[in-house]
Coordinates of C-alpha atoms and ligand atoms in Angstrom, one line a residue:
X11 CA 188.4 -133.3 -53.1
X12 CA 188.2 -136.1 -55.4
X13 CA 186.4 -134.3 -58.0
X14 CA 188.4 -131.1 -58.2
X15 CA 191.7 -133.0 -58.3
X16 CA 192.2 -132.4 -62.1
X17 CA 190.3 -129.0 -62.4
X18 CA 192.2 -126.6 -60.3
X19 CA 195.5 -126.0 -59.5
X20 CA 197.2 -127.9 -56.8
X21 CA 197.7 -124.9 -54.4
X22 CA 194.2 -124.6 -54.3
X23 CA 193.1 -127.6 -54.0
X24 CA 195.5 -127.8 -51.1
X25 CA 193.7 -124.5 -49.8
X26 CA 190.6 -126.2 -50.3
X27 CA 191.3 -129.1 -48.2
X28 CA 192.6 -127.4 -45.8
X29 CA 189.7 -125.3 -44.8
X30 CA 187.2 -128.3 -45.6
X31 CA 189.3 -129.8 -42.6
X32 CA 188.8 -126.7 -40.7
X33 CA 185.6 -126.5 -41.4
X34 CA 185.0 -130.1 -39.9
X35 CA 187.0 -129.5 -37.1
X36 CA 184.8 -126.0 -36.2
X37 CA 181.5 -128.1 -37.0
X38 CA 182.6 -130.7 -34.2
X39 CA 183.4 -128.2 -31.8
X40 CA 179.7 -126.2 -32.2
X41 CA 178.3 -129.8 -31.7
X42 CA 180.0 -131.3 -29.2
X43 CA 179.8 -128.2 -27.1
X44 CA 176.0 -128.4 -27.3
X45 CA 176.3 -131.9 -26.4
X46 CA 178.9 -131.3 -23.5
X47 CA 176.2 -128.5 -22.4
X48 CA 173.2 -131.4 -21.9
X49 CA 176.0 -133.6 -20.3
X50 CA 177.1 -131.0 -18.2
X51 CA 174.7 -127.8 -18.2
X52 CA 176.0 -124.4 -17.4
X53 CA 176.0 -120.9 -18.1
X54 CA 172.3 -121.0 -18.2
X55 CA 169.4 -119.7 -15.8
X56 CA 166.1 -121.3 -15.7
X57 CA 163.3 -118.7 -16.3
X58 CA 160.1 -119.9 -14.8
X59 CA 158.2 -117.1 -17.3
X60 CA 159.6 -118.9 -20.4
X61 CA 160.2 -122.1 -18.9
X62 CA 163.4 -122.3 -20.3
X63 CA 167.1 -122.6 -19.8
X64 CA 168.0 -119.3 -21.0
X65 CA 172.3 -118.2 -21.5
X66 CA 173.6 -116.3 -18.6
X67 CA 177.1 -116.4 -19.9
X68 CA 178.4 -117.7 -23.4
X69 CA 181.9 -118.6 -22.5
X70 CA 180.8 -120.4 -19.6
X71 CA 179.4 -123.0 -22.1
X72 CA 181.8 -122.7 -25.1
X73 CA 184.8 -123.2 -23.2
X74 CA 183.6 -125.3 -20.3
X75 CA 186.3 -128.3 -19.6
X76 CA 184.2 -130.9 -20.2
X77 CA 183.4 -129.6 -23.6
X78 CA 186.8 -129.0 -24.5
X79 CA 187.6 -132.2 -23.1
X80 CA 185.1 -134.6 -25.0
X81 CA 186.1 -132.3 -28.3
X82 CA 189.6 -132.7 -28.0
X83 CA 188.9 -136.5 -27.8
X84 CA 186.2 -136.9 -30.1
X85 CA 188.3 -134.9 -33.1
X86 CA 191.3 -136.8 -31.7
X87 CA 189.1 -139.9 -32.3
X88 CA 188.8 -138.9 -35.9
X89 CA 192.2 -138.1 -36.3
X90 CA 193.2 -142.4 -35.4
X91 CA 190.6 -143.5 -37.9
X92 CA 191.8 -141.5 -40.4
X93 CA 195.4 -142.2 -39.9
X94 CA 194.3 -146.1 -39.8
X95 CA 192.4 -145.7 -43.0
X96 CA 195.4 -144.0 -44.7
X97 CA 198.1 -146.6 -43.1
X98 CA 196.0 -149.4 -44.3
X99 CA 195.7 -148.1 -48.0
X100 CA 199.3 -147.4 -48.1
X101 CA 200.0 -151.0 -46.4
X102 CA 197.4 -152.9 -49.0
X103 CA 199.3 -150.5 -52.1
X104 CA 202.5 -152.0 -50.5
X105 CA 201.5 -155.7 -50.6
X106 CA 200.4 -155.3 -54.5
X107 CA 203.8 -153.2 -55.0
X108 CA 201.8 -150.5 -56.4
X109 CA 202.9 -147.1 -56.5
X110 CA 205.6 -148.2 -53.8
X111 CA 207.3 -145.3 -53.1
X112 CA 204.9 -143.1 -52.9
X113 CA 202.4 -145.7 -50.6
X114 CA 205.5 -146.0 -48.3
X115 CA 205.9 -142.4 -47.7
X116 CA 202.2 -142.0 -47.4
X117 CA 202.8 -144.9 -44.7
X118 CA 205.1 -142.9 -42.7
X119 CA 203.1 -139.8 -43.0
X120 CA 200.0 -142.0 -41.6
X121 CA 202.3 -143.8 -38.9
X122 CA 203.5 -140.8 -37.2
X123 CA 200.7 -139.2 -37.3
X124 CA 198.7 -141.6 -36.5
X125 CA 201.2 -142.3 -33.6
X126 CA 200.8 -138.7 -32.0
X127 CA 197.1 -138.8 -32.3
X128 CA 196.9 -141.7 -29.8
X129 CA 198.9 -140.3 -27.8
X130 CA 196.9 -137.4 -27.1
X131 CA 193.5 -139.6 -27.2
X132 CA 194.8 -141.1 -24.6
X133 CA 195.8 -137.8 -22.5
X134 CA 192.7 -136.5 -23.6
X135 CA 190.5 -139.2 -23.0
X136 CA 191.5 -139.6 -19.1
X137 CA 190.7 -135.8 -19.1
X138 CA 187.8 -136.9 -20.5
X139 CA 187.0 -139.5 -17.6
X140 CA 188.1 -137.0 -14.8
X141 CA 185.0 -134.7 -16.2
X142 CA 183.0 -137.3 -16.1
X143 CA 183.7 -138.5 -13.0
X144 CA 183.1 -134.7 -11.2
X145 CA 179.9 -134.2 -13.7
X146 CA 178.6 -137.5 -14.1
X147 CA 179.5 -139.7 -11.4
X148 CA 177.1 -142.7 -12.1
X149 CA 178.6 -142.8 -16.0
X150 CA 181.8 -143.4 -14.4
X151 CA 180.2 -145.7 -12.2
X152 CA 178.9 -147.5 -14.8
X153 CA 181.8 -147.9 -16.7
X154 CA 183.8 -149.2 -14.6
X155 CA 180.9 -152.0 -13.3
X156 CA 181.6 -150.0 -9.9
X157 CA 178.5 -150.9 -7.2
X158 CA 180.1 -150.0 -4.3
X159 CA 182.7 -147.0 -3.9
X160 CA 185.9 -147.4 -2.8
X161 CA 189.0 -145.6 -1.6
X162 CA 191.9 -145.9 -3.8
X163 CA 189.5 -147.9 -6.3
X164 CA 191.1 -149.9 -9.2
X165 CA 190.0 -150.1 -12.2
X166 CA 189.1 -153.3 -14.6
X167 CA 191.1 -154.4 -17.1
X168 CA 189.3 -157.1 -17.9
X169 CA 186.4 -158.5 -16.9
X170 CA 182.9 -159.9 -17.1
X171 CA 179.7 -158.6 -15.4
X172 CA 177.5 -160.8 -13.3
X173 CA 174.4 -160.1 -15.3
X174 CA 172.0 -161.0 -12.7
X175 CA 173.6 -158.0 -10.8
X176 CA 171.2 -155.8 -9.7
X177 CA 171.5 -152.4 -7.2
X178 CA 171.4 -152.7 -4.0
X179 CA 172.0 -156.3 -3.6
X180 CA 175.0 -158.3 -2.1
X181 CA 175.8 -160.3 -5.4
X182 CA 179.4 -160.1 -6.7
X183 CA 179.5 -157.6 -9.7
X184 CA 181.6 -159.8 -11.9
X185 CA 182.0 -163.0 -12.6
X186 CA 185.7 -162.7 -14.0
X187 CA 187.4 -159.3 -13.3
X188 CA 191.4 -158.6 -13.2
X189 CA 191.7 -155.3 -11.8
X190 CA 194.7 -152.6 -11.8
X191 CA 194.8 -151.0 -8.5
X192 CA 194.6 -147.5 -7.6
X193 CA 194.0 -146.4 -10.9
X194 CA 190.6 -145.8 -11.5
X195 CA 190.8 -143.3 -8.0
X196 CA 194.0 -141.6 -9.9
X197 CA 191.9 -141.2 -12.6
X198 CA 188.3 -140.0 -11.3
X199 CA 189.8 -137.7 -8.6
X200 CA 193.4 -136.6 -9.9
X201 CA 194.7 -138.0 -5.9
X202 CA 195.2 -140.8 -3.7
X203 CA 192.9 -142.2 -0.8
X204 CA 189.8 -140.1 -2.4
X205 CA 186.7 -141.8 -2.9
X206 CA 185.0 -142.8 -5.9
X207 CA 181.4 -143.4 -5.3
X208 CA 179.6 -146.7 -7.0
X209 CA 176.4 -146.9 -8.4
X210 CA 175.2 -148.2 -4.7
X211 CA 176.4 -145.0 -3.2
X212 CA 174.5 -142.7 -5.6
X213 CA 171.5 -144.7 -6.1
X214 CA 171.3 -145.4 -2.0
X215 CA 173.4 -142.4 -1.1
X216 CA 176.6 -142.6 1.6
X217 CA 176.6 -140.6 4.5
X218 CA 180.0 -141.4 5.7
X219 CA 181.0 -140.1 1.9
X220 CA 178.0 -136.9 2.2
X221 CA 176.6 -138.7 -1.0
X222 CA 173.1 -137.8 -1.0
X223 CA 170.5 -140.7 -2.4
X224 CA 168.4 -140.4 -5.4
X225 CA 165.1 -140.8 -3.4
X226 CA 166.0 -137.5 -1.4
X227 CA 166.8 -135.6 -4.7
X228 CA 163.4 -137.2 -6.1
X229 CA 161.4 -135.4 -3.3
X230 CA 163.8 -132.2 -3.9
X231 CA 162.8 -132.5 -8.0
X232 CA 159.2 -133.1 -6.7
X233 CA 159.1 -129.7 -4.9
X234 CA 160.3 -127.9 -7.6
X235 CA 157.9 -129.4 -10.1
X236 CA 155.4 -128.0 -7.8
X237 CA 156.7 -124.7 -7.6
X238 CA 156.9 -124.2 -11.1
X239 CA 153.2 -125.6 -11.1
X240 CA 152.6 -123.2 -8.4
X241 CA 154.2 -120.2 -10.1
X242 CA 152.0 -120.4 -13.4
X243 CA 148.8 -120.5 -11.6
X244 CA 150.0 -117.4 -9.2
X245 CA 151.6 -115.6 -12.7
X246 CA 147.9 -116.1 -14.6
X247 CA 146.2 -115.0 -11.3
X248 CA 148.7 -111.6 -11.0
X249 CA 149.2 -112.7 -7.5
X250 CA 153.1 -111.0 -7.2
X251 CA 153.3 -112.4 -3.4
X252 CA 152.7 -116.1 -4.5
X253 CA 154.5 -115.6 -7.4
X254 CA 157.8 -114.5 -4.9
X255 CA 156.7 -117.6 -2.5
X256 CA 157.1 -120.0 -5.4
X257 CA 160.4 -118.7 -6.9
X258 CA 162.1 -119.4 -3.0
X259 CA 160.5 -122.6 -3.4
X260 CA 161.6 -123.4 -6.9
X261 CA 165.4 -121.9 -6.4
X262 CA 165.8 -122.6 -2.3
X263 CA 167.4 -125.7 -0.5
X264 CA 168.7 -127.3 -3.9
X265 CA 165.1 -128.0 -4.9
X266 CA 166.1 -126.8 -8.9
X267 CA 169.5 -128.2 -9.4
X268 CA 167.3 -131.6 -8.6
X269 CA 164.5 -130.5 -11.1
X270 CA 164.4 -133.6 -13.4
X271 CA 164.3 -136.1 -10.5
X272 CA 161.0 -135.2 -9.9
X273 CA 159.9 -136.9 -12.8
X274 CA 161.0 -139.9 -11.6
X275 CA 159.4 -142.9 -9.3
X276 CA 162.1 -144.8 -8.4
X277 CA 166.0 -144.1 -7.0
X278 CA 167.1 -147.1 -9.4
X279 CA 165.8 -145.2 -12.5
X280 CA 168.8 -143.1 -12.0
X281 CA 171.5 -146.3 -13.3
X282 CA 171.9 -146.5 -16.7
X283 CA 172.1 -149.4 -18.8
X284 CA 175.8 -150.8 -17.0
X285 CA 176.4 -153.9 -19.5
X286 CA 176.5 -151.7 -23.0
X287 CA 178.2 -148.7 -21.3
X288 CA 181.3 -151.2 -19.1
X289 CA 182.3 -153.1 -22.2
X290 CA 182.0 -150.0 -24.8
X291 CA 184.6 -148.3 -22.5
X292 CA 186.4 -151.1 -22.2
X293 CA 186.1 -152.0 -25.9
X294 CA 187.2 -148.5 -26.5
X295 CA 190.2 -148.6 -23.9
X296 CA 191.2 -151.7 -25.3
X297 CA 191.1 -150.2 -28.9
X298 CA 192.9 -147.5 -27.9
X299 CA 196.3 -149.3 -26.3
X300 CA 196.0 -151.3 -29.6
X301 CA 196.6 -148.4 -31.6
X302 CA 199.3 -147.1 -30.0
X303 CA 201.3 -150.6 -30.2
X304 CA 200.5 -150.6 -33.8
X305 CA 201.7 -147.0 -34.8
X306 CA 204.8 -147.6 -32.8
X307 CA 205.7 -151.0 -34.4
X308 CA 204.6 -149.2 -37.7
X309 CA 206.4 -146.4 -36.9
X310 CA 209.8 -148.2 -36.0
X311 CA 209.2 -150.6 -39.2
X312 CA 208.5 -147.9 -42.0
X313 CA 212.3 -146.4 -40.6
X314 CA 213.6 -149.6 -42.4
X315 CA 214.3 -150.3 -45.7
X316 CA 212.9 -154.1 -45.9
X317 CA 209.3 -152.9 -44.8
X318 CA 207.6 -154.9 -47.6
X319 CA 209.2 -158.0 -45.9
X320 CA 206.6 -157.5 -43.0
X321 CA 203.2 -159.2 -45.2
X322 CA 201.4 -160.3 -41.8
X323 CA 202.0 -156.3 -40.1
X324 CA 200.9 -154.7 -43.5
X325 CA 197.8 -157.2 -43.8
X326 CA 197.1 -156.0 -40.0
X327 CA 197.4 -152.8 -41.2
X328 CA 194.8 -153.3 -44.0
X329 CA 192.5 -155.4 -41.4
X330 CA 193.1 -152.5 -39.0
X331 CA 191.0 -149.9 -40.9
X332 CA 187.4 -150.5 -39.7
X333 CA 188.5 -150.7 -36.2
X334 CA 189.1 -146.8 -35.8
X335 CA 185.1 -146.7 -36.8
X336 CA 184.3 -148.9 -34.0
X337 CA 186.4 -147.8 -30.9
X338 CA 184.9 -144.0 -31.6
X339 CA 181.1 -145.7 -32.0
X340 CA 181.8 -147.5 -29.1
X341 CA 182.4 -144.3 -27.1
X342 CA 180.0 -142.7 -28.5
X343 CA 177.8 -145.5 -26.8
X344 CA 179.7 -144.6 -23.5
X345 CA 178.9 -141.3 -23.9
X346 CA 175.5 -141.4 -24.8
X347 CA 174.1 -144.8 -22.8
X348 CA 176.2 -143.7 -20.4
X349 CA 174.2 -140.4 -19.1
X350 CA 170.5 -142.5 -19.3
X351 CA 168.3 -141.6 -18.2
X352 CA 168.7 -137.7 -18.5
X353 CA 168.7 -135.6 -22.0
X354 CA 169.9 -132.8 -19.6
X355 CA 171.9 -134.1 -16.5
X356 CA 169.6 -134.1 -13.7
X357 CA 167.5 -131.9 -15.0
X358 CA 165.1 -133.4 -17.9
X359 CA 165.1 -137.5 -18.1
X360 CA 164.5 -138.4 -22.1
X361 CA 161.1 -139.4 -21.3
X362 CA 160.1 -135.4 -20.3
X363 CA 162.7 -134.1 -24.1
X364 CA 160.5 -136.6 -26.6
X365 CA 158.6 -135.1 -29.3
X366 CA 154.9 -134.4 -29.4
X367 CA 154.9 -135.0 -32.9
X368 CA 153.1 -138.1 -34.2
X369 CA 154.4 -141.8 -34.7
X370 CA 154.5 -141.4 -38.4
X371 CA 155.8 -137.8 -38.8
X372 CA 158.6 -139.5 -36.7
X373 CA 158.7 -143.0 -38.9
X374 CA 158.7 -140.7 -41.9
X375 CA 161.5 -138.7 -41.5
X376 CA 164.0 -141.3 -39.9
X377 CA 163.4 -143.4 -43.0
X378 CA 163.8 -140.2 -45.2
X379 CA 167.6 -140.4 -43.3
X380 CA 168.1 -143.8 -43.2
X381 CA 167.6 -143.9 -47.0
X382 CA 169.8 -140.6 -47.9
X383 CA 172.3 -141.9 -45.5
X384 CA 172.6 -145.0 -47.2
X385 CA 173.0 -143.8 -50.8
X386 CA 175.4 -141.2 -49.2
X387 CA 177.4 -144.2 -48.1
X388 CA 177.4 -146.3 -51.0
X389 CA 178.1 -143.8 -53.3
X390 CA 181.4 -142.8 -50.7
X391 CA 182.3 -146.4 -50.8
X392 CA 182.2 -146.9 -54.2
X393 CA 184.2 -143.6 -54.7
X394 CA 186.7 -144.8 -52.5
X395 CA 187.0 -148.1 -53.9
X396 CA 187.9 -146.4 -57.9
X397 CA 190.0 -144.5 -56.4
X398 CA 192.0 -146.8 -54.5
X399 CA 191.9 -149.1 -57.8
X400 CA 193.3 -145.9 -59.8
X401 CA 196.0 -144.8 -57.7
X402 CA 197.8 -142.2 -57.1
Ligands
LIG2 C1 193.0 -144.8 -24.8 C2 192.1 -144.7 -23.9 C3 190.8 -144.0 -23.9 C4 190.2 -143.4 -22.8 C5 190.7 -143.4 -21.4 C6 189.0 -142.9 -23.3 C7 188.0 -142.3 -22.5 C8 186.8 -141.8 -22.9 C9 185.7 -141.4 -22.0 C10 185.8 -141.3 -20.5 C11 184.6 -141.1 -22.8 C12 183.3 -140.6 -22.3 C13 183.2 -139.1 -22.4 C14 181.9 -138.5 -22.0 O1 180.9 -139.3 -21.7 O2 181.7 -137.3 -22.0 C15 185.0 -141.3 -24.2 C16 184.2 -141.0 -25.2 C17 184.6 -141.2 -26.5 N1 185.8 -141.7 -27.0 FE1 187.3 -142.4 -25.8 N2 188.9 -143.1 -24.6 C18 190.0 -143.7 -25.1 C19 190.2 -144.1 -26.4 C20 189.5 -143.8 -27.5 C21 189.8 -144.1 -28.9 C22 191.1 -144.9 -29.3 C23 188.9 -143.5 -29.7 C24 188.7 -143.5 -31.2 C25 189.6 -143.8 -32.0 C26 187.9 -142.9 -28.8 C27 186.8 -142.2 -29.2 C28 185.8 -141.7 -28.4 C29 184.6 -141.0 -28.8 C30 184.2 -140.7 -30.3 C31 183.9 -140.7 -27.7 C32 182.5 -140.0 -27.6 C33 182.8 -138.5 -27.4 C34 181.7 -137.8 -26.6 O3 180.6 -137.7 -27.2 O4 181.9 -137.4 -25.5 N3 188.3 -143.0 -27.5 N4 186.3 -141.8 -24.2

């Protein structure tokens, strides 16, 4: 885009744009929908002859709500850091009375939009929590600190976790917590006096609830390992009646929905790390309301004439611009800490998914992307920066 400016016409380097930002946007959707499918795996059959999760039903997977959901909000995501990083420019342009005009419109083009992209991140990312919530209970869990369920729970505006906190014991989870009531229920079950289970009530299961514990889904994983086990042996030996024994086994009484527990030892293993995931969320909630208060007052300030009278808002502006980068790598953290220990929920922790391939093959190629990465942001920033200082 910055290249072709001068060499093509204007109409298409508009087109151009335009389907590089299509392009981007259809490149996030193929990716996040693989990731939804390991958060949340469906239209798929496990064949015990190719020991793998094999596609019973495409659509099933490409439009399944939580993978519409978390694209939605991830490309939403983008959207604010890219208004921010546009608002900021046009703000620092302001402040230097460069190109005034032109940087103010620019503002109100990155205001507004900026202004209905939080919006719908924030519609899009309590969609996103609802998913979570019916996929991934103990993510929710997590994120919210939550040890013991509740009816009608609230949810933490602000706090701080008791890090000596463990499962299962009677300590208090936080140290410091000011809670809004009834809204983390609202959220996690779309209702009032549901119940939202806490890491307790997973981990330990609830009865009164019909939560079952992790240690009976460990035996239930256990079975099926053996039944696969069980299968292979009866497959190589042409034994058809053993082979039919072993596929009840392997499919009957839950046993395969439960698959990856059966790797595990322990009903704990099943918590993720709760510090990094609670304050990611809530750095990223936090983030989120910011932005909103900022595209409105920008919104409201760019309708005036005396904008460049508002210094300390356009420097905020310009100080803003990094912090669209963090509130989407911090829920990138709540996605991805969040759902430890499993590469595929409940079915294959991230011990069972890592590579066979040596250390160094491993070392190798991360540096290999560590480097190119690293040129391949310099050389963005320092593209950037000329152009900024040139103008527009
Ligand atoms: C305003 C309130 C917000 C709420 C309630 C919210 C909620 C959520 C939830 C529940 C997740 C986890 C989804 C999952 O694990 O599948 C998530 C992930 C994420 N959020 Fe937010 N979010 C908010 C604001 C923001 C903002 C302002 C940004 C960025 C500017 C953002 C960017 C992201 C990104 C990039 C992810 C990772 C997506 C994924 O892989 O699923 N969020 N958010």
């Amino acid at each position: 885009m910055f290249f072709g400016w001068d060499r093509v016409s204007k109409k298409f380097h508009l087109l151009s744009t335009w389907l590089v930002a299509i392009g981007s946007n259809l490149s996030a959707y193929w990716i996040l929908i693989a990731n939804a499918w390991m958060q949340n795996p469906v239209g798929t059959s496990f064949n015990p002859d190719t020991m793998r999760n094999e596609m019973s039903n495409f659509l099933d997977i490409a439009l399944s709500h939580f993978g519409v959901a978390k694209f939605l909000h991830t490309v939403g995501g983008g959207y604010i850091t890219a208004a921010l990083f546009v608002l900021g420019i046009s703000a620092f342009y302001m402040l230097k009375n460069k190109d005034f005009a032109l940087a103010k419109k620019s503002f109100i083009v990155a205001a507004s939009f900026g202004m209905l992209s939080s919006l719908f991140v924030l519609f899009s990312g309590d969609e996103s929590a609802y998913q979570v919530a019916q996929k991934q209970p103990m993510k929710l869990a997590a994120m919210e600190g939550l040890y013991k369920g509740e009816v009608n729970a609230g949810i933490v505006a602000a706090g701080v976790l008791n890090p000596s906190k463990l499962p299962g014991d009677d300590k208090e989870p936080f140290l410091f917590e000011i809670k809004a009531p009834y809204a983390l229920g609202l959220m996690a079950t779309r209702g009032l006096d549901n119940f939202t289970p806490g890491i307790d009530d997973l981990v330990f299961g609830n009865e009164k609830f019909g939560i079952e514990g992790a240690d009976k889904k460990i035996e239930k994983g256990k079975i099926a390992l053996q039944a696969l086990k069980d299968y292979r042996v009866a497959k190589d030996a042409n034994d058809t009646a053993a082979m039919q024994q072993a596929r009840e086994i392997l499919f009957g009484n839950q046993n395969m929905q439960n698959l990856g527990y059966g790797y595990l030892d322990d009903a704990k293993q099943i918590v993720p790390p709760v510090a990094l995931t609670f304050y990611s969320f809530h750095v990223m909630v936090a983030l989120g309301s910011y932005f909103i208060l900022l595209f409105f007052v920008t919104l409201f300030l760019a309708m005036r004439k005396n904008l460049a009278e508002y210094k300390k808002i356009l420097w905020l502006c310009v100080f803003s611009i990094p912090l669209g980068y963090v509130a989407c790598e911090a829920g990138w953290i709540v996605a991805e800490v969040g759902r430890q220990p499993w590469a595929i929920q409940d079915l294959m922790p991230v011990g069972v998914a890592a590579t066979s391939l040596a250390g160094t093959n491993i070392m190798i190629s991360f540096a290999l992307f560590a480097v190119l990465f690293t040129v391949l942001f310099i050389a963005e920033i320092k593209i950037m920066l000329k152009q900024i200082k040139i103008g527009f």
